[in-house]
mmCIF file with all atom_site columns, C-alpha atoms in Angstrom:
data_model
loop_
_atom_site.group_PDB
_atom_site.id
_atom_site.type_symbol
_atom_site.label_atom_id
_atom_site.label_alt_id
_atom_site.label_comp_id
_atom_site.label_asym_id
_atom_site.label_entity_id
_atom_site.label_seq_id
_atom_site.pdbx_PDB_ins_code
_atom_site.Cartn_x
_atom_site.Cartn_y
_atom_site.Cartn_z
_atom_site.occupancy
_atom_site.B_iso_or_equiv
_atom_site.pdbx_formal_charge
_atom_site.auth_seq_id
_atom_site.auth_comp_id
_atom_site.auth_asym_id
_atom_site.auth_atom_id
_atom_site.pdbx_PDB_model_num
ATOM 1  C CA . MET A 1 1  ? 34.188 -126.000 32.494 1.00 47.00 ? 129 MET A CA 1
ATOM 2  C CA . LEU A 1 2  ? 32.626 -127.750 29.162 1.00 53.00 ? 130 LEU A CA 1
ATOM 3  C CA . ILE A 1 3  ? 35.097 -130.074 29.053 1.00 56.00 ? 131 ILE A CA 1
ATOM 4  C CA . GLY A 1 4  ? 34.696 -131.406 32.476 1.00 63.00 ? 132 GLY A CA 1
ATOM 5  C CA . TYR A 1 5  ? 30.845 -131.747 31.613 1.00 53.00 ? 133 TYR A CA 1
ATOM 6  C CA . ALA A 1 6  ? 31.929 -133.728 29.072 1.00 52.00 ? 134 ALA A CA 1
ATOM 7  C CA . ILE A 1 7  ? 34.334 -136.347 30.696 1.00 63.00 ? 135 ILE A CA 1
ATOM 8  C CA . ALA A 1 8  ? 31.960 -136.274 33.543 1.00 63.00 ? 136 ALA A CA 1
ATOM 9  C CA . SER A 1 9  ? 29.150 -137.428 31.391 1.00 57.00 ? 137 SER A CA 1
ATOM 10 C CA . GLY A 1 10 ? 31.160 -140.177 29.735 1.00 64.00 ? 138 GLY A CA 1
ATOM 11 C CA . ILE A 1 11 ? 32.119 -141.434 33.311 1.00 71.00 ? 139 ILE A CA 1
ATOM 12 C CA . HIS A 1 12 ? 28.767 -141.471 33.975 1.00 66.00 ? 140 HIS A CA 1
ATOM 13 C CA . ASP A 1 13 ? 27.581 -143.398 30.695 1.00 68.00 ? 141 ASP A CA 1
ATOM 14 C CA . THR A 1 14 ? 25.244 -140.624 29.466 1.00 64.00 ? 142 THR A CA 1
ATOM 15 C CA . GLU A 1 15 ? 23.855 -140.485 25.984 1.00 66.00 ? 143 GLU A CA 1
ATOM 16 C CA . GLU A 1 16 ? 24.131 -136.884 25.642 1.00 62.00 ? 144 GLU A CA 1
ATOM 17 C CA . ASP A 1 17 ? 25.745 -135.355 22.020 1.00 67.00 ? 145 ASP A CA 1
ATOM 18 C CA . PHE A 1 18 ? 28.838 -133.248 23.164 1.00 62.00 ? 146 PHE A CA 1
ATOM 19 C CA . ASP A 1 19 ? 29.316 -130.229 20.180 1.00 72.00 ? 147 ASP A CA 1
ATOM 20 C CA . PHE A 1 20 ? 32.292 -128.324 22.124 1.00 71.00 ? 148 PHE A CA 1
ATOM 21 C CA . TRP A 1 21 ? 35.404 -130.148 21.575 1.00 68.00 ? 149 TRP A CA 1
ATOM 22 C CA . ASN A 1 22 ? 37.892 -128.178 19.577 1.00 72.00 ? 150 ASN A CA 1
ATOM 23 C CA . ASP A 1 23 ? 36.964 -130.298 16.217 1.00 77.00 ? 151 ASP A CA 1
ATOM 24 C CA . GLY A 1 24 ? 33.395 -130.723 17.124 1.00 83.00 ? 152 GLY A CA 1
ATOM 25 C CA . PRO A 1 25 ? 30.315 -129.293 15.399 1.00 89.00 ? 153 PRO A CA 1
ATOM 26 C CA . PHE A 1 26 ? 30.102 -125.857 17.217 1.00 89.00 ? 154 PHE A CA 1
ATOM 27 C CA . SER A 1 27 ? 33.772 -125.053 16.352 1.00 90.00 ? 155 SER A CA 1
ATOM 28 C CA . GLN A 1 28 ? 33.309 -126.105 12.597 1.00 92.00 ? 156 GLN A CA 1
ATOM 29 C CA . TRP A 1 29 ? 30.132 -124.041 12.785 1.00 93.00 ? 157 TRP A CA 1
ATOM 30 C CA . LEU A 1 30 ? 32.054 -121.333 14.128 1.00 93.00 ? 158 LEU A CA 1
ATOM 31 C CA . TRP A 1 31 ? 35.139 -121.094 12.002 1.00 93.00 ? 159 TRP A CA 1
ATOM 32 C CA . LYS A 1 32 ? 32.903 -120.376 8.956  1.00 94.00 ? 160 LYS A CA 1
ATOM 33 C CA . ARG A 1 33 ? 30.915 -117.882 10.750 1.00 95.00 ? 161 ARG A CA 1
ATOM 34 C CA . LEU A 1 34 ? 33.814 -115.996 11.627 1.00 93.00 ? 162 LEU A CA 1
ATOM 35 C CA . GLY A 1 35 ? 35.311 -116.240 8.237  1.00 94.00 ? 163 GLY A CA 1
ATOM 36 C CA . MET A 1 36 ? 38.185 -118.470 8.953  1.00 92.00 ? 164 MET A CA 1
ATOM 37 C CA . ALA A 1 37 ? 39.465 -120.399 6.091  1.00 90.00 ? 165 ALA A CA 1
ATOM 38 C CA . TYR A 1 38 ? 41.294 -122.824 8.507  1.00 89.00 ? 166 TYR A CA 1
ATOM 39 C CA . PRO A 1 39 ? 40.547 -124.271 11.618 1.00 89.00 ? 167 PRO A CA 1
ATOM 40 C CA . SER A 1 40 ? 42.257 -122.290 14.906 1.00 89.00 ? 168 SER A CA 1
ATOM 41 C CA . ALA A 1 41 ? 44.722 -124.599 16.771 1.00 89.00 ? 169 ALA A CA 1
ATOM 42 C CA . LEU A 1 42 ? 44.053 -122.217 20.064 1.00 89.00 ? 170 LEU A CA 1
ATOM 43 C CA . GLY A 1 43 ? 40.354 -123.432 19.982 1.00 87.00 ? 171 GLY A CA 1
ATOM 44 C CA . TRP A 1 44 ? 36.995 -122.053 19.854 1.00 88.00 ? 172 TRP A CA 1
ATOM 45 C CA . ALA A 1 45 ? 37.374 -119.896 23.153 1.00 89.00 ? 173 ALA A CA 1
ATOM 46 C CA . VAL A 1 46 ? 40.328 -117.872 22.180 1.00 92.00 ? 174 VAL A CA 1
ATOM 47 C CA . GLU A 1 47 ? 38.773 -116.940 18.508 1.00 93.00 ? 175 GLU A CA 1
ATOM 48 C CA . ILE A 1 48 ? 35.650 -115.808 19.922 1.00 93.00 ? 176 ILE A CA 1
ATOM 49 C CA . GLU A 1 49 ? 38.049 -113.751 22.239 1.00 95.00 ? 177 GLU A CA 1
ATOM 50 C CA . ARG A 1 50 ? 39.710 -112.049 19.527 1.00 95.00 ? 178 ARG A CA 1
ATOM 51 C CA . ALA A 1 51 ? 36.449 -111.376 17.442 1.00 95.00 ? 179 ALA A CA 1
ATOM 52 C CA . ALA A 1 52 ? 34.716 -109.677 20.575 1.00 96.00 ? 180 ALA A CA 1
ATOM 53 C CA . GLU A 1 53 ? 38.102 -107.901 21.555 1.00 96.00 ? 181 GLU A CA 1
ATOM 54 C CA . ALA A 1 54 ? 38.253 -106.618 17.756 1.00 95.00 ? 182 ALA A CA 1
ATOM 55 C CA . ALA A 1 55 ? 34.277 -106.014 17.972 1.00 95.00 ? 183 ALA A CA 1
ATOM 56 C CA . GLY A 1 56 ? 34.356 -104.280 21.141 1.00 96.00 ? 184 GLY A CA 1
ATOM 57 C CA . ALA A 1 57 ? 32.259 -106.246 23.016 1.00 96.00 ? 185 ALA A CA 1
ATOM 58 C CA . GLN A 1 58 ? 32.545 -108.592 25.873 1.00 96.00 ? 186 GLN A CA 1
ATOM 59 C CA . PRO A 1 59 ? 33.665 -112.377 25.204 1.00 94.00 ? 187 PRO A CA 1
ATOM 60 C CA . MET A 1 60 ? 31.046 -113.842 27.211 1.00 93.00 ? 188 MET A CA 1
ATOM 61 C CA . GLU A 1 61 ? 28.219 -112.040 25.556 1.00 95.00 ? 189 GLU A CA 1
ATOM 62 C CA . SER A 1 62 ? 29.758 -112.936 22.410 1.00 95.00 ? 190 SER A CA 1
ATOM 63 C CA . PHE A 1 63 ? 30.052 -116.604 23.150 1.00 93.00 ? 191 PHE A CA 1
ATOM 64 C CA . PHE A 1 64 ? 25.926 -117.017 24.278 1.00 93.00 ? 192 PHE A CA 1
ATOM 65 C CA . SER A 1 65 ? 25.069 -115.133 21.367 1.00 95.00 ? 193 SER A CA 1
ATOM 66 C CA . LEU A 1 66 ? 27.088 -117.602 19.261 1.00 95.00 ? 194 LEU A CA 1
ATOM 67 C CA . LEU A 1 67 ? 25.907 -120.586 21.194 1.00 92.00 ? 195 LEU A CA 1
ATOM 68 C CA . ASP A 1 68 ? 22.373 -119.045 20.372 1.00 93.00 ? 196 ASP A CA 1
ATOM 69 C CA . GLU A 1 69 ? 22.735 -118.794 16.646 1.00 95.00 ? 197 GLU A CA 1
ATOM 70 C CA . PHE A 1 70 ? 24.560 -122.079 16.657 1.00 93.00 ? 198 PHE A CA 1
ATOM 71 C CA . ARG A 1 71 ? 21.595 -123.741 18.160 1.00 90.00 ? 199 ARG A CA 1
ATOM 72 C CA . ALA A 1 72 ? 19.039 -122.081 16.338 1.00 94.00 ? 200 ALA A CA 1
ATOM 73 C CA . GLU A 1 73 ? 20.858 -123.020 12.797 1.00 92.00 ? 201 GLU A CA 1
ATOM 74 C CA . GLN A 1 74 ? 21.506 -126.651 14.429 1.00 86.00 ? 202 GLN A CA 1
ATOM 75 C CA . GLY A 1 75 ? 17.610 -126.922 15.343 1.00 84.00 ? 203 GLY A CA 1
ATOM 76 C CA . GLU A 1 76 ? 16.259 -125.778 11.954 1.00 65.00 ? 204 GLU A CA 1
ATOM 77 C CA . SER A 1 77 ? 18.990 -128.464 10.248 1.00 56.00 ? 205 SER A CA 1
ATOM 78 C CA . ARG A 1 78 ? 18.059 -131.212 13.024 1.00 53.00 ? 206 ARG A CA 1
ATOM 79 C CA . SER A 1 79 ? 14.128 -130.747 12.463 1.00 48.00 ? 207 SER A CA 1
ATOM 80 C CA . MET A 1 80 ? 14.919 -131.129 8.605  1.00 46.00 ? 208 MET A CA 1
ATOM 81 C CA . ASP A 1 81 ? 16.882 -134.381 9.104  1.00 49.00 ? 209 ASP A CA 1
ATOM 82 C CA . GLU A 1 82 ? 14.421 -135.811 10.853 1.00 50.00 ? 210 GLU A CA 1
ATOM 83 C CA . GLY A 1 83 ? 11.783 -135.128 8.220  1.00 48.00 ? 211 GLY A CA 1
ATOM 84 C CA . CYS A 1 84 ? 9.945  -132.249 10.620 1.00 46.00 ? 212 CYS A CA 1
ATOM 85 C CA . SER A 1 85 ? 9.207  -128.365 9.582  1.00 43.00 ? 213 SER A CA 1
ATOM 86 C CA . PRO A 1 86 ? 11.561 -126.102 11.246 1.00 42.00 ? 214 PRO A CA 1
#
């Protein structure tokens, strides 16, 4: 569903960053967050499902928790890059 959103955004020429490609910023962050030495060929969604199952958690809840964490960290780094205080 997120990929469809990105494709539609491209068709309509929106100037919006898309962090959810399999080699995008969210994936890069997630591999480190999950302690993975190498990127997963299966993609971030499968790896979140696997991690949630191992932790006895719901995959959707895990995704949104990880997304909140990712956005919080990205907000801090973007603020610092722009010269703003976090």
